[in-house]
Structure formats: structure tokens, C-alpha cells
Amino acid sequence: MKPWTINEVVVLGTSLALMLAITCVLHYFLHEKSFEVRSIPLKVIAGFMIILEVIKQVYFIFNGYTPQWLPFHFCSLFFVWFALAQFAKGGLAQVGRVMGLVTCVLLCIVFYITPRTIVGESCSHLFSSFYNFHTVLYHNLVFQYFFITLALNMYQPEDRDYFYIFASFSVYLPIVVCASYLTGYNYTNILYSDFAPLEYIRVHTNQILYILILYAIAVLGSYAIRFIYGRIKQRVRG
């Protein structure tokens, strides 16, 4: 685990305080409004994240494109989940809502323990490059979306959520595995792990078992988050 640097404390601490302040203001003004009105801030964030992704792709097409910029990373999925949640209908919208929630929690756990595992040295060189600024901004938009979702009660659990979680990761797994092996880039730690215990398993067993363990962690971890959230909602209602 990499300890926080002073730059991470300043950048991420300031960002977190600002995000919580925005969330409190939105809750004050919107928490009693209709679902459609409460969803407006989330639609703005979801749309802006799509625009950011397009800008990133165009920027690197003209400034040295490598496999690193392809949207196969775990964090690249957020603009997909949020877009589904805000602009799709029916089951697809619920897929976006549940996957957005559970993957946000997974990201928060890792990010706020060891941010450099997620954003590298971007906090220390925030304004030195487009990549660093985009990285920090993108992840803060993810967290802002998450906080607003919780504060405005924008996700309602459904029984089919567990199937959606299983299906979503089952679709993503072969895509990210193929992308990693075809490009040689370590998307979502498919080729090797930065986490020592998982890397030990990979080295001392085999790659297939290691990948299946990653898949199981993602699915079962998401199931646990969904279950806990559902139980909390039941207690609040009760």
C-alpha cells in the first residue's frame, strides 16, 4: 500500500470537501422534488463524462495514441454505467444504476486508501499535462455522481440486480481479457497484479485461475455491496 503524499492530501481533500458541499446544497434544494428533477445533476455529470472521454480520445489521436488510452480500464466503465442509468430506459437503466453504485463503492475503497494505485502521480502534477488533469477530474466526477446518488435517493434496489451484476461482469471479462492480451496493456490487472497477494497467486498457480479469482472478487464484492445497501434501505423504511 502506498501512503498518501502531501499533494494527494491537498488535492483530494479539497476535492472531497467541495464535492460534499455540492452534495449538501443539492440535497437541500432537490431532495423533495420528483425523480426527474432529482436526476438532472446526474444527467449533467453523465453527459459531461461522455464529452470528456471524446475529448481524451481526440487529444491522444493527435498527440501519440497508445493502448493505454483505449477505454477498457475498470474506471472507463463509469461513463458507460452512468450513461445507461441516465439516458436508457427499463432494464438497461437499472443495469447502469446498480453497476454504477457497486463499482463506485469498490473504487472508493481502493482510491481513498491508496489513491496512487488508481491515478498514479496525477495529484502531484495536476496541471502539468492534459492526462493528469483529466484523470483527477474524471475520478472526482465519479465520486460526485456517487454522493449525489446517495443523497438524493436515486437508486432503488431490485431483485434482478444480482443477475445484472453477474451478466455485466461476465460480458466485460472476455472483452478486457482479449484487449489485454492483444495490446499487451495491463487493463484491470488482467496480465499481472499490483496487489502482492494476488500476484503471488498468479505466479504460483496459473493465469486462468488468477483471472477467475479477479472475476469472483468483482462479482462477490458487488453482491455484498448490493446486499448491504438493500438491507440498509429496508431498515430505513422500517
Coordinates of N, CA and C in Angstrom, one line a residue:
M1 N 0.8 -1.2 0.0 CA 0.0 0.0 0.0 C 0.9 1.2 0.0
K2 N 0.5 2.2 -0.9 CA 1.3 3.4 -1.0 C 0.7 4.5 -0.1
P3 N 1.5 5.1 0.9 CA 0.9 6.1 1.7 C 0.6 7.4 1.0
W4 N -0.3 8.2 1.5 CA -0.7 9.4 0.9 C 0.5 10.4 0.9
T5 N 0.6 11.2 -0.2 CA 1.6 12.3 -0.2 C 0.9 13.6 0.2
I6 N 1.6 14.6 0.5 CA 1.0 15.9 0.8 C 0.2 16.5 -0.3
N7 N 0.6 16.2 -1.6 CA -0.1 16.7 -2.7 C -1.5 16.0 -2.8
E8 N -1.5 14.7 -2.5 CA -2.8 14.0 -2.5 C -3.7 14.5 -1.4
V9 N -3.1 14.8 -0.2 CA -4.0 15.3 0.9 C -4.6 16.6 0.5
V10 N -3.8 17.5 -0.2 CA -4.3 18.8 -0.5 C -5.3 18.7 -1.7
V11 N -5.0 18.0 -2.8 CA -5.8 17.9 -3.9 C -7.1 17.2 -3.6
L12 N -6.9 16.0 -3.1 CA -8.1 15.1 -2.9 C -8.9 15.6 -1.7
G13 N -8.3 16.1 -0.6 CA -9.0 16.7 0.5 C -9.9 17.9 0.1
T14 N -9.3 18.8 -0.7 CA -10.0 19.9 -1.2 C -11.2 19.5 -2.1
S15 N -10.9 18.5 -3.0 CA -11.9 18.0 -3.9 C -13.1 17.3 -3.1
L16 N -12.7 16.5 -2.1 CA -13.8 15.9 -1.3 C -14.6 16.9 -0.6
A17 N -14.0 17.9 0.0 CA -14.8 18.9 0.7 C -15.7 19.6 -0.2
L18 N -15.2 20.0 -1.4 CA -16.1 20.6 -2.4 C -17.2 19.7 -2.9
M19 N -16.9 18.5 -3.1 CA -18.0 17.5 -3.6 C -19.1 17.4 -2.5
L20 N -18.6 17.3 -1.2 CA -19.6 17.1 -0.2 C -20.5 18.4 0.0
A21 N -19.8 19.5 -0.2 CA -20.6 20.8 -0.1 C -21.6 20.9 -1.2
I22 N -21.2 20.5 -2.4 CA -22.2 20.5 -3.6 C -23.3 19.5 -3.3
T23 N -23.0 18.4 -2.8 CA -24.0 17.3 -2.5 C -25.0 17.9 -1.4
C24 N -24.5 18.5 -0.4 CA -25.4 19.1 0.6 C -26.3 20.1 0.1
V25 N -25.8 21.0 -0.8 CA -26.6 22.0 -1.4 C -27.7 21.4 -2.3
L26 N -27.3 20.4 -3.1 CA -28.3 19.8 -4.0 C -29.4 19.0 -3.2
H27 N -28.9 18.4 -2.1 CA -29.9 17.7 -1.2 C -30.9 18.7 -0.6
Y28 N -30.4 19.8 -0.2 CA -31.3 20.8 0.4 C -32.3 21.3 -0.5
F29 N -32.0 21.5 -1.8 CA -32.9 22.1 -2.8 C -33.7 21.0 -3.5
L30 N -33.2 19.8 -3.6 CA -33.8 18.9 -4.5 C -34.4 17.6 -3.9
H31 N -34.2 17.4 -2.6 CA -34.5 16.0 -2.0 C -36.0 15.8 -2.0
E32 N -36.8 16.8 -2.1 CA -38.3 16.6 -2.1 C -38.9 16.7 -3.5
K33 N -38.0 16.9 -4.5 CA -38.5 17.1 -5.9 C -38.8 15.7 -6.5
S34 N -39.3 15.7 -7.7 CA -39.6 14.5 -8.4 C -38.4 13.8 -8.8
F35 N -38.5 12.5 -9.2 CA -37.3 11.7 -9.6 C -36.7 12.4 -10.8
E36 N -37.5 12.9 -11.7 CA -37.0 13.5 -13.0 C -36.1 14.7 -12.6
V37 N -36.6 15.6 -11.7 CA -35.9 16.8 -11.3 C -34.6 16.4 -10.6
R38 N -34.7 15.4 -9.7 CA -33.5 15.0 -8.9 C -32.4 14.4 -9.8
S39 N -32.9 13.9 -11.0 CA -31.9 13.2 -11.8 C -31.1 14.2 -12.7
I40 N -31.5 15.5 -12.7 CA -30.9 16.5 -13.6 C -29.4 16.6 -13.3
P41 N -28.9 16.7 -12.0 CA -27.5 16.8 -11.8 C -26.7 15.6 -12.3
L42 N -27.3 14.4 -12.2 CA -26.7 13.2 -12.6 C -26.6 13.1 -14.1
K43 N -27.6 13.6 -14.8 CA -27.6 13.6 -16.2 C -26.5 14.6 -16.7
V44 N -26.3 15.7 -16.0 CA -25.3 16.6 -16.4 C -23.9 16.0 -16.3
I45 N -23.7 15.3 -15.1 CA -22.4 14.6 -14.9 C -22.2 13.5 -16.0
A46 N -23.2 12.7 -16.2 CA -23.1 11.6 -17.2 C -22.8 12.1 -18.6
G47 N -23.5 13.2 -19.0 CA -23.2 13.8 -20.3 C -21.8 14.4 -20.4
F48 N -21.4 15.1 -19.3 CA -20.1 15.7 -19.3 C -19.0 14.7 -19.4
M49 N -19.2 13.5 -18.7 CA -18.2 12.5 -18.7 C -18.0 11.9 -20.1
I50 N -19.1 11.7 -20.8 CA -19.0 11.3 -22.2 C -18.2 12.3 -23.1
I51 N -18.5 13.6 -22.9 CA -17.8 14.6 -23.6 C -16.3 14.5 -23.3
L52 N -16.0 14.3 -22.0 CA -14.6 14.2 -21.5 C -13.9 13.1 -22.2
E53 N -14.6 11.9 -22.3 CA -14.0 10.8 -23.0 C -13.7 11.0 -24.4
V54 N -14.6 11.7 -25.1 CA -14.4 12.0 -26.5 C -13.2 13.0 -26.7
I55 N -13.2 14.0 -25.8 CA -12.0 14.9 -25.9 C -10.7 14.2 -25.6
K56 N -10.7 13.2 -24.7 CA -9.5 12.5 -24.4 C -9.1 11.7 -25.6
Q57 N -10.0 11.0 -26.2 CA -9.7 10.2 -27.4 C -9.1 11.0 -28.6
V58 N -9.8 12.1 -28.8 CA -9.3 13.0 -29.9 C -8.0 13.6 -29.6
Y59 N -7.8 14.0 -28.3 CA -6.5 14.6 -27.9 C -5.3 13.6 -28.2
F60 N -5.5 12.4 -27.8 CA -4.4 11.4 -27.9 C -4.2 10.9 -29.3
I61 N -5.3 11.0 -30.1 CA -5.1 10.6 -31.6 C -4.1 11.6 -32.2
F62 N -4.1 12.8 -31.8 CA -3.2 13.8 -32.4 C -2.0 14.0 -31.5
N63 N -1.9 13.3 -30.4 CA -0.7 13.5 -29.5 C -0.1 12.2 -29.1
G64 N -0.1 11.2 -29.9 CA 0.5 10.0 -29.6 C -0.4 9.0 -28.9
Y65 N -1.1 8.2 -29.8 CA -2.0 7.2 -29.3 C -1.4 5.9 -28.9
T66 N -1.6 5.4 -27.7 CA -1.1 4.1 -27.3 C -2.3 3.3 -26.7
P67 N -2.1 1.9 -26.5 CA -3.2 1.2 -25.9 C -3.7 1.7 -24.6
Q68 N -2.9 2.4 -23.9 CA -3.3 3.0 -22.6 C -4.6 3.8 -22.7
W69 N -4.8 4.4 -23.8 CA -5.9 5.4 -23.9 C -7.2 4.7 -24.4
L70 N -7.2 3.4 -24.7 CA -8.4 2.7 -25.1 C -9.3 2.5 -23.8
P71 N -10.6 2.6 -24.0 CA -11.5 2.6 -22.8 C -11.8 1.2 -22.3
F72 N -10.8 0.4 -22.0 CA -11.1 -0.9 -21.4 C -10.7 -1.0 -19.9
H73 N -10.3 0.1 -19.3 CA -10.0 0.1 -17.9 C -11.3 -0.1 -17.1
F74 N -11.1 -0.6 -15.9 CA -12.3 -0.7 -15.0 C -12.9 0.7 -14.8
C75 N -12.2 1.7 -14.6 CA -12.7 3.1 -14.4 C -13.4 3.6 -15.7
S76 N -13.0 3.1 -16.8 CA -13.6 3.6 -18.1 C -15.1 3.2 -18.1
L77 N -15.4 2.2 -17.4 CA -16.8 1.7 -17.4 C -17.8 2.7 -16.8
F78 N -17.3 3.6 -16.0 CA -18.2 4.5 -15.3 C -19.0 5.4 -16.2
F79 N -18.4 5.9 -17.3 CA -19.2 6.7 -18.2 C -20.2 5.9 -18.9
V80 N -19.9 4.6 -19.0 CA -20.9 3.7 -19.6 C -22.1 3.4 -18.7
W81 N -21.8 3.1 -17.4 CA -22.8 2.8 -16.4 C -23.7 4.1 -16.2
F82 N -23.1 5.2 -16.1 CA -23.8 6.5 -15.8 C -24.7 6.8 -17.0
A83 N -24.2 6.6 -18.2 CA -25.0 6.9 -19.4 C -26.2 6.0 -19.5
L84 N -26.0 4.7 -19.2 CA -27.1 3.8 -19.2 C -28.2 4.3 -18.1
A85 N -27.7 4.6 -17.0 CA -28.6 4.9 -15.9 C -29.4 6.2 -16.2
Q86 N -28.8 7.1 -16.9 CA -29.5 8.4 -17.1 C -30.2 8.6 -18.4
F87 N -29.7 7.8 -19.4 CA -30.3 8.0 -20.8 C -31.0 6.8 -21.4
A88 N -30.8 5.6 -20.7 CA -31.5 4.4 -21.2 C -32.9 4.3 -20.4
K89 N -33.6 3.3 -20.8 CA -34.9 3.0 -20.2 C -35.0 1.6 -19.6
G90 N -35.9 1.3 -18.7 CA -36.2 0.0 -18.3 C -35.0 -0.8 -17.7
G91 N -34.8 -2.0 -18.1 CA -33.7 -2.8 -17.6 C -32.3 -2.3 -17.8
L92 N -32.1 -1.7 -18.9 CA -30.8 -1.1 -19.2 C -30.5 0.0 -18.2
A93 N -31.5 0.8 -17.9 CA -31.3 1.9 -16.9 C -30.9 1.3 -15.6
Q94 N -31.6 0.3 -15.2 CA -31.4 -0.4 -13.9 C -30.0 -1.0 -13.9
V95 N -29.5 -1.6 -15.0 CA -28.1 -2.1 -15.1 C -27.2 -0.9 -14.7
G96 N -27.4 0.2 -15.4 CA -26.5 1.3 -15.1 C -26.5 1.8 -13.7
R97 N -27.7 1.8 -13.1 CA -27.8 2.3 -11.7 C -27.1 1.4 -10.7
V98 N -27.4 0.0 -10.9 CA -26.8 -0.9 -9.9 C -25.3 -1.0 -10.1
M99 N -24.9 -1.1 -11.4 CA -23.4 -1.2 -11.6 C -22.7 0.1 -11.3
G100 N -23.3 1.2 -11.5 CA -22.7 2.5 -11.1 C -22.5 2.5 -9.6
L101 N -23.5 2.0 -8.8 CA -23.4 2.1 -7.4 C -22.3 1.1 -6.9
V102 N -22.4 -0.1 -7.2 CA -21.5 -1.1 -6.7 C -20.0 -0.9 -7.1
T103 N -19.8 -0.5 -8.3 CA -18.4 -0.2 -8.8 C -17.9 1.1 -8.2
C104 N -18.8 2.0 -7.9 CA -18.3 3.2 -7.2 C -17.8 2.9 -5.8
V105 N -18.5 2.0 -5.1 CA -18.1 1.6 -3.8 C -16.7 0.9 -3.8
L106 N -16.6 0.0 -4.8 CA -15.3 -0.7 -5.0 C -14.2 0.3 -5.2
L107 N -14.5 1.2 -6.1 CA -13.4 2.2 -6.4 C -13.1 3.1 -5.2
C108 N -14.1 3.5 -4.5 CA -13.9 4.4 -3.3 C -13.0 3.7 -2.3
I109 N -13.2 2.4 -2.1 CA -12.5 1.6 -1.1 C -11.0 1.7 -1.4
V110 N -10.7 1.4 -2.7 CA -9.3 1.4 -3.1 C -8.7 2.8 -3.2
F111 N -9.5 3.7 -3.8 CA -9.0 5.1 -4.1 C -8.6 5.8 -2.8
Y112 N -9.5 5.8 -1.8 CA -9.2 6.6 -0.6 C -8.3 5.9 0.4
I113 N -7.9 4.7 0.1 CA -6.9 4.0 0.9 C -5.5 4.3 0.3
T114 N -5.4 4.1 -1.0 CA -4.2 4.4 -1.7 C -4.4 5.0 -3.1
P115 N -4.6 6.3 -3.2 CA -5.0 6.9 -4.5 C -4.1 6.7 -5.6
R116 N -2.8 6.6 -5.3 CA -1.8 6.4 -6.4 C -2.0 5.1 -7.2
T117 N -2.6 4.1 -6.5 CA -2.9 2.9 -7.2 C -3.9 3.1 -8.4
I118 N -4.7 4.2 -8.2 CA -5.7 4.5 -9.2 C -5.3 5.6 -10.2
V119 N -4.7 6.7 -9.7 CA -4.4 7.8 -10.5 C -3.0 8.1 -10.6
G120 N -2.1 7.2 -10.1 CA -0.7 7.4 -10.3 C -0.2 8.7 -9.6
E121 N 0.6 9.4 -10.3 CA 1.2 10.7 -9.7 C 0.4 11.9 -10.2
S122 N -0.8 11.7 -10.6 CA -1.5 12.8 -11.2 C -1.8 14.0 -10.2
C123 N -2.0 13.6 -8.9 CA -2.2 14.7 -7.9 C -1.0 15.6 -7.7
S124 N 0.2 15.0 -7.9 CA 1.4 15.7 -7.7 C 1.8 16.6 -8.9
H125 N 1.2 16.3 -10.1 CA 1.4 17.1 -11.3 C 0.1 17.4 -12.0
L126 N -0.8 18.0 -11.2 CA -2.2 18.1 -11.6 C -2.3 19.0 -12.9
F127 N -1.5 20.1 -13.0 CA -1.7 21.0 -14.1 C -0.5 20.9 -15.1
S128 N 0.3 19.8 -15.0 CA 1.4 19.7 -15.9 C 1.1 19.0 -17.2
S129 N -0.1 18.4 -17.3 CA -0.4 17.7 -18.6 C -2.0 17.5 -18.6
F130 N -2.5 17.4 -19.8 CA -3.9 17.1 -20.0 C -4.3 15.8 -19.3
Y131 N -3.4 14.8 -19.4 CA -3.7 13.5 -18.8 C -3.9 13.6 -17.3
N132 N -3.0 14.2 -16.6 CA -3.1 14.3 -15.2 C -4.4 15.1 -14.8
F133 N -4.7 16.2 -15.4 CA -5.9 16.9 -15.1 C -7.1 16.1 -15.4
H134 N -7.2 15.5 -16.5 CA -8.3 14.7 -16.9 C -8.5 13.5 -15.9
T135 N -7.4 12.9 -15.5 CA -7.5 11.7 -14.6 C -8.2 12.1 -13.3
V136 N -7.7 13.2 -12.7 CA -8.2 13.7 -11.4 C -9.7 14.1 -11.5
L137 N -9.9 14.9 -12.6 CA -11.3 15.4 -12.8 C -12.3 14.3 -13.0
Y138 N -11.9 13.3 -13.9 CA -12.8 12.2 -14.2 C -13.1 11.4 -12.9
H139 N -12.2 11.1 -12.1 CA -12.5 10.3 -10.9 C -13.3 11.1 -9.9
N140 N -13.0 12.4 -9.8 CA -13.8 13.2 -8.9 C -15.3 13.3 -9.4
L141 N -15.5 13.3 -10.7 CA -16.8 13.3 -11.2 C -17.6 12.0 -10.9
V142 N -16.8 10.9 -10.9 CA -17.4 9.6 -10.5 C -17.9 9.7 -9.0
F143 N -17.0 10.2 -8.2 CA -17.4 10.3 -6.8 C -18.5 11.3 -6.5
Q144 N -18.5 12.4 -7.3 CA -19.6 13.4 -7.1 C -20.9 12.7 -7.5
Y145 N -20.9 12.0 -8.6 CA -22.1 11.2 -9.1 C -22.6 10.3 -8.0
F146 N -21.7 9.6 -7.4 CA -22.0 8.6 -6.3 C -22.6 9.3 -5.1
F147 N -22.0 10.4 -4.6 CA -22.5 11.1 -3.5 C -23.9 11.7 -3.7
I148 N -24.1 12.2 -4.9 CA -25.5 12.7 -5.3 C -26.5 11.6 -5.3
T149 N -26.1 10.5 -5.9 CA -27.0 9.3 -6.0 C -27.5 8.9 -4.6
L150 N -26.6 8.9 -3.6 CA -26.9 8.5 -2.2 C -27.8 9.6 -1.6
A151 N -27.4 10.8 -1.7 CA -28.0 11.9 -1.1 C -29.4 12.2 -1.6
L152 N -29.7 11.9 -2.9 CA -31.0 12.2 -3.4 C -31.8 10.9 -3.6
N153 N -31.3 9.8 -3.1 CA -32.0 8.5 -3.1 C -32.4 8.1 -4.6
M154 N -31.4 8.1 -5.4 CA -31.6 7.9 -6.8 C -31.5 6.4 -7.3
Y155 N -31.1 5.5 -6.4 CA -31.0 4.1 -6.7 C -32.0 3.3 -5.8
Q156 N -32.9 2.6 -6.5 CA -33.8 1.7 -5.8 C -33.5 0.3 -6.1
P157 N -33.1 -0.5 -5.1 CA -32.7 -1.9 -5.3 C -33.9 -2.8 -5.9
E158 N -33.5 -3.7 -6.8 CA -34.5 -4.6 -7.4 C -33.9 -6.0 -7.3
D159 N -34.7 -7.0 -7.2 CA -34.2 -8.4 -7.1 C -33.3 -8.8 -8.3
R160 N -33.6 -8.3 -9.4 CA -32.8 -8.7 -10.6 C -31.5 -8.1 -10.7
D161 N -31.2 -7.2 -9.7 CA -29.9 -6.5 -9.6 C -28.7 -7.5 -9.6
Y162 N -28.9 -8.7 -8.9 CA -27.8 -9.7 -8.8 C -27.5 -10.3 -10.2
F163 N -28.6 -10.5 -10.9 CA -28.4 -11.0 -12.3 C -27.6 -10.0 -13.1
Y164 N -28.0 -8.7 -13.0 CA -27.4 -7.7 -13.8 C -25.9 -7.6 -13.5
I165 N -25.6 -7.7 -12.2 CA -24.1 -7.7 -11.8 C -23.4 -8.8 -12.4
F166 N -23.9 -10.0 -12.3 CA -23.3 -11.2 -12.9 C -23.1 -11.1 -14.4
A167 N -24.2 -10.6 -15.1 CA -24.2 -10.5 -16.5 C -23.2 -9.4 -17.0
S168 N -23.2 -8.3 -16.3 CA -22.3 -7.2 -16.7 C -20.8 -7.6 -16.6
F169 N -20.4 -8.2 -15.5 CA -19.0 -8.6 -15.3 C -18.7 -9.8 -16.3
S170 N -19.7 -10.6 -16.6 CA -19.5 -11.7 -17.5 C -19.3 -11.3 -18.9
V171 N -19.9 -10.2 -19.3 CA -19.7 -9.6 -20.6 C -18.3 -8.8 -20.6
Y172 N -18.0 -8.1 -19.6 CA -16.8 -7.3 -19.5 C -15.5 -8.2 -19.5
L173 N -15.6 -9.3 -18.8 CA -14.4 -10.1 -18.6 C -13.8 -10.6 -19.9
P174 N -14.5 -11.2 -20.8 CA -13.8 -11.7 -22.1 C -13.3 -10.5 -22.9
I175 N -14.0 -9.4 -22.8 CA -13.6 -8.2 -23.6 C -12.3 -7.7 -23.1
V176 N -12.2 -7.5 -21.7 CA -10.9 -6.9 -21.2 C -9.8 -7.9 -21.3
V177 N -10.1 -9.2 -21.2 CA -9.0 -10.2 -21.3 C -8.4 -10.2 -22.8
C178 N -9.3 -10.2 -23.7 CA -8.9 -10.1 -25.1 C -8.1 -8.8 -25.4
A179 N -8.6 -7.7 -24.9 CA -7.9 -6.4 -25.1 C -6.5 -6.4 -24.4
S180 N -6.4 -7.0 -23.3 CA -5.1 -7.0 -22.6 C -4.1 -7.9 -23.3
Y181 N -4.5 -9.0 -23.8 CA -3.6 -9.9 -24.5 C -3.3 -9.4 -25.9
L182 N -4.2 -8.8 -26.6 CA -4.0 -8.3 -27.9 C -3.1 -7.1 -27.9
T183 N -3.2 -6.2 -26.9 CA -2.4 -5.0 -26.9 C -1.2 -5.1 -26.0
G184 N -1.2 -6.1 -25.1 CA -0.1 -6.2 -24.1 C -0.2 -5.2 -23.0
Y185 N -1.3 -4.5 -22.9 CA -1.5 -3.5 -21.8 C -2.3 -4.1 -20.7
N186 N -1.9 -3.8 -19.5 CA -2.5 -4.5 -18.3 C -3.8 -3.9 -17.8
Y187 N -4.8 -3.9 -18.6 CA -6.1 -3.4 -18.2 C -6.7 -4.2 -17.0
T188 N -7.1 -3.4 -16.0 CA -7.8 -4.0 -14.8 C -6.9 -5.1 -14.2
N189 N -5.6 -5.0 -14.3 CA -4.7 -6.0 -13.7 C -4.9 -7.4 -14.3
I190 N -5.3 -7.5 -15.5 CA -5.5 -8.9 -16.1 C -4.2 -9.6 -16.3
L191 N -3.2 -8.9 -16.7 CA -1.9 -9.6 -17.0 C -1.1 -9.9 -15.8
Y192 N -1.2 -9.0 -14.8 CA -0.5 -9.1 -13.6 C -1.1 -8.2 -12.6
S193 N -0.8 -8.4 -11.3 CA -1.5 -7.6 -10.2 C -0.5 -6.8 -9.5
D194 N -0.9 -5.5 -9.2 CA -0.1 -4.6 -8.3 C -0.3 -5.0 -6.9
F195 N -1.3 -5.9 -6.6 CA -1.6 -6.3 -5.2 C -0.8 -7.6 -4.9
A196 N 0.1 -7.5 -4.0 CA 1.1 -8.6 -3.8 C 0.4 -10.0 -3.6
P197 N -0.6 -10.1 -2.7 CA -1.2 -11.4 -2.5 C -1.8 -12.0 -3.8
L198 N -2.4 -11.2 -4.6 CA -3.0 -11.7 -5.9 C -1.8 -12.0 -6.9
E199 N -0.8 -11.2 -6.9 CA 0.3 -11.5 -7.8 C 1.0 -12.8 -7.4
Y200 N 1.1 -13.1 -6.1 CA 1.6 -14.4 -5.6 C 0.8 -15.5 -6.1
I201 N -0.5 -15.4 -6.1 CA -1.4 -16.5 -6.6 C -1.1 -16.7 -8.1
R202 N -1.0 -15.6 -8.8 CA -0.8 -15.7 -10.2 C 0.5 -16.4 -10.6
V203 N 1.5 -16.0 -9.9 CA 2.9 -16.5 -10.2 C 2.9 -18.0 -9.8
H204 N 2.3 -18.4 -8.7 CA 2.5 -19.7 -8.2 C 1.3 -20.7 -8.6
T205 N 0.4 -20.2 -9.4 CA -0.7 -21.1 -9.9 C -0.7 -21.0 -11.4
N206 N -1.7 -20.4 -12.0 CA -1.7 -20.2 -13.4 C -2.6 -19.0 -13.7
Q207 N -2.4 -18.5 -14.9 CA -3.1 -17.2 -15.3 C -4.6 -17.4 -15.3
I208 N -5.1 -18.5 -15.8 CA -6.6 -18.7 -15.8 C -7.2 -18.6 -14.5
L209 N -6.6 -19.3 -13.5 CA -7.1 -19.3 -12.1 C -7.1 -17.9 -11.6
Y210 N -6.0 -17.2 -11.8 CA -5.8 -15.8 -11.4 C -6.9 -14.9 -11.9
I211 N -7.2 -15.0 -13.2 CA -8.3 -14.2 -13.8 C -9.6 -14.5 -13.3
L212 N -9.9 -15.8 -13.0 CA -11.2 -16.2 -12.4 C -11.3 -15.7 -11.0
I213 N -10.2 -15.6 -10.3 CA -10.2 -15.0 -8.9 C -10.6 -13.6 -9.0
L214 N -10.0 -12.8 -10.0 CA -10.4 -11.4 -10.1 C -11.8 -11.3 -10.4
Y215 N -12.3 -12.1 -11.3 CA -13.8 -12.1 -11.6 C -14.6 -12.4 -10.4
A216 N -14.2 -13.4 -9.6 CA -15.0 -13.7 -8.4 C -15.0 -12.6 -7.4
I217 N -13.9 -12.0 -7.3 CA -13.8 -10.8 -6.3 C -14.7 -9.7 -6.8
A218 N -14.7 -9.4 -8.1 CA -15.6 -8.3 -8.6 C -17.1 -8.7 -8.4
V219 N -17.5 -9.9 -8.7 CA -18.9 -10.3 -8.6 C -19.3 -10.4 -7.2
L220 N -18.6 -11.2 -6.4 CA -19.0 -11.4 -5.0 C -18.9 -10.1 -4.2
G221 N -17.9 -9.3 -4.5 CA -17.8 -8.0 -3.8 C -19.0 -7.1 -4.1
S222 N -19.4 -7.1 -5.4 CA -20.5 -6.3 -5.8 C -21.8 -6.9 -5.2
Y223 N -21.9 -8.2 -5.1 CA -23.1 -8.8 -4.5 C -23.2 -8.3 -3.0
A224 N -22.1 -8.3 -2.3 CA -22.0 -7.9 -0.9 C -22.5 -6.5 -0.8
I225 N -22.0 -5.6 -1.6 CA -22.3 -4.2 -1.6 C -23.8 -4.0 -1.8
R226 N -24.3 -4.7 -2.8 CA -25.8 -4.6 -3.2 C -26.6 -5.2 -2.0
F227 N -26.2 -6.3 -1.4 CA -26.9 -6.8 -0.3 C -27.0 -5.9 0.9
I228 N -25.8 -5.3 1.3 CA -25.7 -4.4 2.4 C -26.6 -3.2 2.2
Y229 N -26.5 -2.6 0.9 CA -27.3 -1.4 0.6 C -28.8 -1.7 0.7
G230 N -29.2 -2.9 0.2 CA -30.6 -3.3 0.3 C -31.1 -3.4 1.7
R231 N -30.2 -4.0 2.6 CA -30.6 -4.2 4.0 C -30.7 -2.8 4.7
I232 N -29.8 -1.9 4.4 CA -29.9 -0.6 4.9 C -31.1 0.2 4.5
K233 N -31.5 0.0 3.2 CA -32.7 0.7 2.7 C -34.0 0.1 3.5
Q234 N -34.0 -1.2 3.7 CA -35.1 -1.8 4.4 C -35.2 -1.3 5.8
R235 N -34.1 -1.2 6.5 CA -34.1 -0.7 7.9 C -34.6 0.8 7.9
V236 N -34.1 1.6 7.0 CA -34.5 3.0 6.9 C -36.0 3.1 6.7
R237 N -36.6 2.2 5.8 CA -38.0 2.3 5.5 C -38.8 1.8 6.7
G238 N -38.2 0.7 7.4 CA -38.9 0.1 8.6 C -38.9 1.0 9.8

